[in-house]
Short mmCIF file of C-alpha atoms in Angstrom, two decimals:
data_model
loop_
_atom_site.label_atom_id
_atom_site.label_comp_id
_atom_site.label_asym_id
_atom_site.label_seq_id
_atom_site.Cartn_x
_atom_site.Cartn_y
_atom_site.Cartn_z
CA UNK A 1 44.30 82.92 107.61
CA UNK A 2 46.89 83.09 110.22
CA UNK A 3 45.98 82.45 113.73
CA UNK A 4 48.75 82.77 116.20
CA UNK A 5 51.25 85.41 116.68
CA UNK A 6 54.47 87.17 114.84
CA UNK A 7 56.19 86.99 117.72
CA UNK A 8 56.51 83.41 118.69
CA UNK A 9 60.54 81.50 119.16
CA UNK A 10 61.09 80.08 116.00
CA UNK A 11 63.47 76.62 114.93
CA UNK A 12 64.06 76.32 111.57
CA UNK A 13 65.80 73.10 110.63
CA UNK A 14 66.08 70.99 107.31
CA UNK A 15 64.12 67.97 105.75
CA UNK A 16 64.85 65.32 106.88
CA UNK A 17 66.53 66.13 110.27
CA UNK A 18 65.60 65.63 113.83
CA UNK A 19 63.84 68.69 115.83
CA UNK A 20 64.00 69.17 118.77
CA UNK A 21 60.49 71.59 120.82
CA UNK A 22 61.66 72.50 124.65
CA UNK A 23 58.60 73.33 126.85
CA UNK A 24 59.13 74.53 130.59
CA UNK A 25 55.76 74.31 132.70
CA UNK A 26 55.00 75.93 135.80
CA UNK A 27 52.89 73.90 137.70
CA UNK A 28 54.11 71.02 139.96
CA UNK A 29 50.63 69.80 140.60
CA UNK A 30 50.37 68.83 136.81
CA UNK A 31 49.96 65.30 136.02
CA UNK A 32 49.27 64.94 132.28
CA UNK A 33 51.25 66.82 129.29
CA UNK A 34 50.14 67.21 125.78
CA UNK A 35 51.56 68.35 122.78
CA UNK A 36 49.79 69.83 120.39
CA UNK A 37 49.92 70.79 116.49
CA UNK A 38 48.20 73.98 114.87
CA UNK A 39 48.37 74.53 111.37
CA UNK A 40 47.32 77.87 110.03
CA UNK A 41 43.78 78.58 109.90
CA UNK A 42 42.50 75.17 112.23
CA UNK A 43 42.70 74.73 115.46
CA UNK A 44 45.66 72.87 117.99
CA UNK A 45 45.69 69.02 117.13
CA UNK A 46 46.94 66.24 119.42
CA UNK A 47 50.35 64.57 118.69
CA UNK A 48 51.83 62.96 121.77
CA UNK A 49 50.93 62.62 125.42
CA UNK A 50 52.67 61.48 128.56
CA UNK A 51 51.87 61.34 132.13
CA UNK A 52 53.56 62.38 135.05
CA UNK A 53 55.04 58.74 136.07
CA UNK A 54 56.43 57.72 133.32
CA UNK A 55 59.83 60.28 131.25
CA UNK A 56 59.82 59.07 128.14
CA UNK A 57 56.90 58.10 125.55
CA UNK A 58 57.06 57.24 121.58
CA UNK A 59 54.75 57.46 119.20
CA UNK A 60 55.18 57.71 114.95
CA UNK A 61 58.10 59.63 114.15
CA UNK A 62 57.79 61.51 117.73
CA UNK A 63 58.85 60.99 121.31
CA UNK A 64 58.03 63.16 124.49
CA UNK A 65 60.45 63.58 127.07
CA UNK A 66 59.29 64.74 130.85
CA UNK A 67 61.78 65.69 133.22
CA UNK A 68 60.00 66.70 136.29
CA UNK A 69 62.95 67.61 138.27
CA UNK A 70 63.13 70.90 136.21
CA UNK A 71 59.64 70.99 135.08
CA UNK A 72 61.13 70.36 131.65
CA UNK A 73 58.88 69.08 128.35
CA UNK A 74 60.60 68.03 125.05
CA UNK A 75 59.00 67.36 121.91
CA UNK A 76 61.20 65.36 119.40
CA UNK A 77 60.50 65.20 115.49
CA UNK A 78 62.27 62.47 113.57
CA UNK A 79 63.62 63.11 110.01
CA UNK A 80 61.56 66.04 109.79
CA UNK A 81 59.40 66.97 106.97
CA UNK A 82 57.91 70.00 105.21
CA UNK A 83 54.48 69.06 106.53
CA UNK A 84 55.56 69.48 110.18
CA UNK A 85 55.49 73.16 109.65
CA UNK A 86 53.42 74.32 112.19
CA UNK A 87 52.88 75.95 115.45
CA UNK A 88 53.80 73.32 118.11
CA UNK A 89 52.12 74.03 121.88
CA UNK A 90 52.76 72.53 125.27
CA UNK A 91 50.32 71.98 127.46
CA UNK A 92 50.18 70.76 131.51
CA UNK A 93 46.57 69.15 132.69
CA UNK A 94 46.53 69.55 136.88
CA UNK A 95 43.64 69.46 138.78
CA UNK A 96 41.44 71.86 139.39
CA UNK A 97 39.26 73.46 142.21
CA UNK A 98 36.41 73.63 140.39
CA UNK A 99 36.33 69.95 140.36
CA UNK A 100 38.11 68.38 137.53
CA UNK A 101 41.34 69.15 135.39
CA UNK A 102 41.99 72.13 133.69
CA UNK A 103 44.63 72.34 130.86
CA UNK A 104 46.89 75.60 130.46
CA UNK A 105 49.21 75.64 127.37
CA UNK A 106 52.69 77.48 126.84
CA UNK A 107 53.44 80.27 124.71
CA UNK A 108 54.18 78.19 121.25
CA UNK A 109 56.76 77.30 119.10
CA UNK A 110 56.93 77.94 115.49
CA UNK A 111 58.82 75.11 113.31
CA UNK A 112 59.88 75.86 109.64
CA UNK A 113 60.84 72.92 107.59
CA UNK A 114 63.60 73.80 104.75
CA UNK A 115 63.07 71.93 101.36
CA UNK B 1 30.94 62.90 113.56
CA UNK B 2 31.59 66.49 113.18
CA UNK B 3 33.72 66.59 116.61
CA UNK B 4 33.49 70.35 117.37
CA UNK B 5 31.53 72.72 115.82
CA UNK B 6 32.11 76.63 116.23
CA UNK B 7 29.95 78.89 114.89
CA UNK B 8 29.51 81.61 113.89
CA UNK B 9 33.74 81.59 112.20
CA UNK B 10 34.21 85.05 111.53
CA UNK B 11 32.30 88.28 113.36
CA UNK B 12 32.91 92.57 113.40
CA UNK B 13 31.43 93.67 116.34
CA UNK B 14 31.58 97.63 117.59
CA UNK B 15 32.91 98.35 120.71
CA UNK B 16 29.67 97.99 123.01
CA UNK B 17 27.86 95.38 121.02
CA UNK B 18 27.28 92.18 122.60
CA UNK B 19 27.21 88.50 120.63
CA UNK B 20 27.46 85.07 121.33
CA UNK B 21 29.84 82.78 119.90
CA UNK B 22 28.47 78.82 119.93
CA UNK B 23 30.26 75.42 120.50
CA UNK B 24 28.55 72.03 119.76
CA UNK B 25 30.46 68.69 120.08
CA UNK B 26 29.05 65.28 119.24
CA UNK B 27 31.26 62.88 120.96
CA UNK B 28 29.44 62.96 124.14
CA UNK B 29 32.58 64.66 126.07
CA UNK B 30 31.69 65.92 129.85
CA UNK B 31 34.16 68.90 129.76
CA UNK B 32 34.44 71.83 127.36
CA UNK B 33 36.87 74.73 127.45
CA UNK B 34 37.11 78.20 125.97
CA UNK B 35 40.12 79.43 124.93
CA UNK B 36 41.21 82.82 123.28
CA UNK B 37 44.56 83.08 121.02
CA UNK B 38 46.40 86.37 120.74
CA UNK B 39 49.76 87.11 118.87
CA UNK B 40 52.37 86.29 120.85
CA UNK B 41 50.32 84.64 123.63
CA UNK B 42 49.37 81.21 122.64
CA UNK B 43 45.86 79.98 123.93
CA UNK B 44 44.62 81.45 127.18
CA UNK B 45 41.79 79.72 129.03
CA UNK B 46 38.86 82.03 129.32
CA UNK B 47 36.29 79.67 131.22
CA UNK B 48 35.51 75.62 131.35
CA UNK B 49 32.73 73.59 132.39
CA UNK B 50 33.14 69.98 133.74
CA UNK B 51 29.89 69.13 133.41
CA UNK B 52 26.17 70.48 132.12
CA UNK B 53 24.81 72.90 134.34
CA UNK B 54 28.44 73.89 135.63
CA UNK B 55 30.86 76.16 134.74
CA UNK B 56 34.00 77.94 136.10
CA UNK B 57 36.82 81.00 135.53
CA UNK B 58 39.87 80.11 133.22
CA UNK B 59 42.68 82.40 133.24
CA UNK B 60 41.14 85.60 131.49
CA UNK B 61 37.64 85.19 132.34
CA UNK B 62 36.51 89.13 132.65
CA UNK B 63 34.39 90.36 130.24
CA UNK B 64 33.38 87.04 128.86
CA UNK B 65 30.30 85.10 130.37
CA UNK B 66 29.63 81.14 129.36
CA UNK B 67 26.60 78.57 129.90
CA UNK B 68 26.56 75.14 129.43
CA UNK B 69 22.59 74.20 129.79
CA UNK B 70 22.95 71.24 127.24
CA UNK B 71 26.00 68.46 127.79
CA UNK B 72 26.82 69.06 123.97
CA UNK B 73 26.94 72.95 123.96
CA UNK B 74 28.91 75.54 125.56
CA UNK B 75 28.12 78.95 125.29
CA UNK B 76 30.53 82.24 125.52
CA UNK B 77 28.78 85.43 125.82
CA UNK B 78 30.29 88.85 125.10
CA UNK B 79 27.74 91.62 127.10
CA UNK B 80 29.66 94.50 125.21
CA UNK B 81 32.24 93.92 123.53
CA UNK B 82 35.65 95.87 123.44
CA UNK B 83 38.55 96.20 121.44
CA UNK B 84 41.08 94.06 123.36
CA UNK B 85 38.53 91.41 123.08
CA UNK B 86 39.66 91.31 119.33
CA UNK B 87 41.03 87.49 119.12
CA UNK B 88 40.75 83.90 117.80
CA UNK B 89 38.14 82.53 120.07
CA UNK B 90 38.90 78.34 120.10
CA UNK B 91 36.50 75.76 122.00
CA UNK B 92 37.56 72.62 122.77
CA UNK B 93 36.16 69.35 124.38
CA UNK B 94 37.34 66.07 126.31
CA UNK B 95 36.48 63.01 128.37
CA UNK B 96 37.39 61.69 131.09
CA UNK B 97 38.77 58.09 131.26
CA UNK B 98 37.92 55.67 133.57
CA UNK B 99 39.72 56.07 137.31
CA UNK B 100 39.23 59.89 136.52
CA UNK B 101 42.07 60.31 134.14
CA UNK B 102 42.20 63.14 131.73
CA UNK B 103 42.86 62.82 127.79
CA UNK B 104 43.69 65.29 125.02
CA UNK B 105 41.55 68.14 124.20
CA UNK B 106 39.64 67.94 121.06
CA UNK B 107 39.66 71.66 118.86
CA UNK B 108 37.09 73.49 116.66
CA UNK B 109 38.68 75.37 113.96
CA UNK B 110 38.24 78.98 115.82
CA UNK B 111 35.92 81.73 115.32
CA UNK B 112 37.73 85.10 114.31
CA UNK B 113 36.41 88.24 116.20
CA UNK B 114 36.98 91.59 115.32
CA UNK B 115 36.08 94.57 117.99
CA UNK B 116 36.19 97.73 116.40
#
């Protein structure tokens, strides 16, 4: 069943070309950013992470970019591919003053993959 | 390992009713979080617990009440439900590295809650 909203930004792009997620965040005590994956029906899944003192990480096929001048999160997709449909989520990790970290996400972006 | 478990996945409640939705996680994580996703409002943080025996407000946290007696289960309680409670309820889990450095959250697949 479907599991997040109708009314999320949306980025359509073709198979087999580069996407590009933007993510602003609000909080400049955050020190650890996530992106996550959901699929329809499961719950968020990690992809990539990166920490506040480093601006650029790689992993398979993606890359995060932090700029923390701006508060600015990128998610990059290489040669995209129909099973990178999904719902794609930012999320910033500060402390918190309950002890710990706690972990607030954005709002969501929905990627369509054309065939 | 099952990673996170939520049960029950699917509930109708009527407005006034009270339930409580369960989270189990086997890999021995300290912190556990409670999140609720709405259309249009990606996952809000309801309450979290960095520890057993502790727990603390998320974002939304009114209406909602959570216990974490047991490190591997975290409880969130509905006392009577309403219908703007209606939501995909989502529990997550992770550890803490050594030097006190966070790492990803780890998802159960959601329990779907209907308040009618």
């Amino acid at each position: 069943g479907e599991s997040v909203g109708l009314h999320l930004p949306t980025l359509s792009v073709q198979e087999g070309d580069n996407s590009i997620i933007n993510c602003a965040y609000s909080n400049s005590a955050s020190d650890y950013f996530i992106w996550y994956k959901q699929e329809s029906g499961k719950g968020p899944q990690f992809i990539i992470d990166i920490r506040s003192n480093m601006d650029k990480r790689q992993g398979q096929r993606v890359t995060v970019l932090l700029n923390k001048t701006v508060k600015h999160l990128s998610l990059q997709i290489a040669a995209t591919q129909p099973g990178d449909s999904a719902v794609y989520f930012c999320a910033e990790t500060a402390p918190s003053m309950a002890g710990g970290f706690k972990t607030i996400f954005g709002a969501g972006t929905r990627l369509f993959v054309k065939a | 390992n099952a990673g996170v478990t939520q049960t029950p996945k699917f509930r109708v409640l009527k407005t006034g009713q009270s339930m409580t939705l369960l989270c189990a996680q086997d890999m021995n994580h300290e912190y556990m979080y409670w999140y609720r996703q709405d259309p249009g409002m990606g996952l809000r943080l309801i309450h979290y617990s960095v520890g057993e025996g502790t727990t603390a407000k998320g974002e939304v946290p009114d209406g909602y009440n959570v216990s974490r007696l047991k490190k591997q289960n975290f409880l969130l309680g509905l006392e009577s439900a309403a219908p703007s409670q209606t939501s995909v309820y989502f529990c997550a889990s992770s550890y803490i590295h050594s030097g006190r450095k966070e790492s990803p959250l780890h998802f159960g697949n959601g329990t779907r809650l209907t308040v009618t």
